[in-house]
Amino acid sequence: MGHGPAVKLGKDNAAGYKAKIGITMFFVYTLTYFIFVLINITKPTLMQIQVLGLNMAVVYGIGLIVFAFVLALVYNHFCTQAENRLNK
């Protein structure tokens, strides 16, 4: 009982832009995570510093999660604008 696709898909003129911004954001996040790992390897005592009642490792880890969510929202915003502008 196939109903077919929900929407008619066509050429996405914004695909190149979306790929470029996605790859850029991936590298920004990867660098941020790499710094987290590097601190844990080279100076693990820095992660024991108390910040807002939690140790730095927990704060940085939660920050990574929040940062990923913010990047996703920014990506969605810019990609939606590009799709609306280029796929008229």
Short mmCIF file of C-alpha atoms in Angstrom, two decimals, residues 2-78:
data_model
loop_
_atom_site.label_atom_id
_atom_site.label_comp_id
_atom_site.label_asym_id
_atom_site.label_seq_id
_atom_site.Cartn_x
_atom_site.Cartn_y
_atom_site.Cartn_z
CA GLY A 2 2.39 2.69 -1.22
CA HIS A 3 1.21 6.25 -1.08
CA GLY A 4 4.19 7.77 -2.85
CA PRO A 5 6.26 10.71 -1.68
CA ALA A 6 4.65 13.31 0.57
CA VAL A 7 6.00 16.20 -1.47
CA LYS A 8 7.25 16.63 -5.00
CA LEU A 9 11.03 16.90 -4.87
CA GLY A 10 12.87 18.97 -7.43
CA LYS A 11 16.32 20.42 -7.96
CA ASP A 12 17.72 22.13 -4.88
CA ASN A 13 19.60 25.22 -6.06
CA ALA A 14 20.79 25.88 -2.50
CA ALA A 15 22.49 22.49 -2.09
CA GLY A 16 26.01 23.83 -2.64
CA TYR A 17 25.51 26.63 -0.13
CA LYS A 18 24.02 24.25 2.43
CA ALA A 19 26.93 21.83 2.02
CA LYS A 20 29.49 24.61 2.40
CA ILE A 21 27.94 26.04 5.56
CA GLY A 22 27.40 22.55 7.00
CA ILE A 23 31.01 21.53 6.45
CA THR A 24 32.24 24.82 7.94
CA MET A 25 30.09 24.36 11.04
CA PHE A 26 31.27 20.74 11.34
CA PHE A 27 34.89 21.88 11.43
CA VAL A 28 34.11 24.63 13.96
CA TYR A 29 32.45 22.08 16.25
CA THR A 30 35.22 19.54 15.70
CA LEU A 31 37.85 22.14 16.67
CA THR A 32 35.87 23.02 19.81
CA TYR A 33 35.62 19.35 20.77
CA PHE A 34 39.32 18.79 19.95
CA ILE A 35 40.23 21.58 22.40
CA PHE A 36 38.11 19.84 25.06
CA VAL A 37 39.93 16.55 24.47
CA LEU A 38 43.32 18.27 24.34
CA ILE A 39 42.72 19.95 27.71
CA ASN A 40 41.71 16.61 29.21
CA ILE A 41 44.87 14.94 27.88
CA THR A 42 47.43 17.63 28.67
CA LYS A 43 46.02 19.46 31.71
CA PRO A 44 43.36 17.29 33.39
CA THR A 45 43.63 19.36 36.57
CA LEU A 46 42.02 22.28 34.71
CA MET A 47 38.85 20.23 34.46
CA GLN A 48 38.66 20.05 38.25
CA ILE A 49 38.18 23.81 38.61
CA GLN A 50 34.77 24.64 40.05
CA VAL A 51 32.49 26.77 37.85
CA LEU A 52 28.93 27.55 38.95
CA GLY A 53 29.11 24.73 41.49
CA LEU A 54 30.16 22.15 38.88
CA ASN A 55 33.57 21.09 37.69
CA MET A 56 34.88 22.48 34.39
CA ALA A 57 34.51 19.12 32.62
CA VAL A 58 30.75 19.08 33.21
CA VAL A 59 30.33 22.75 32.30
CA TYR A 60 32.39 22.32 29.10
CA GLY A 61 30.47 19.13 28.21
CA ILE A 62 27.09 20.81 28.66
CA GLY A 63 28.46 23.77 26.71
CA LEU A 64 29.35 21.43 23.83
CA ILE A 65 25.79 20.11 23.75
CA VAL A 66 24.30 23.61 23.84
CA PHE A 67 26.77 24.79 21.18
CA ALA A 68 25.74 21.91 18.89
CA PHE A 69 22.08 22.86 19.32
CA VAL A 70 22.81 26.53 18.58
CA LEU A 71 24.79 25.55 15.48
CA ALA A 72 21.82 23.46 14.32
CA LEU A 73 19.46 26.43 14.74
CA VAL A 74 21.84 28.75 12.89
CA TYR A 75 22.27 26.19 10.10
CA ASN A 76 18.51 25.80 9.76
CA HIS A 77 18.00 29.57 9.65
CA PHE A 78 20.61 30.22 6.96
#
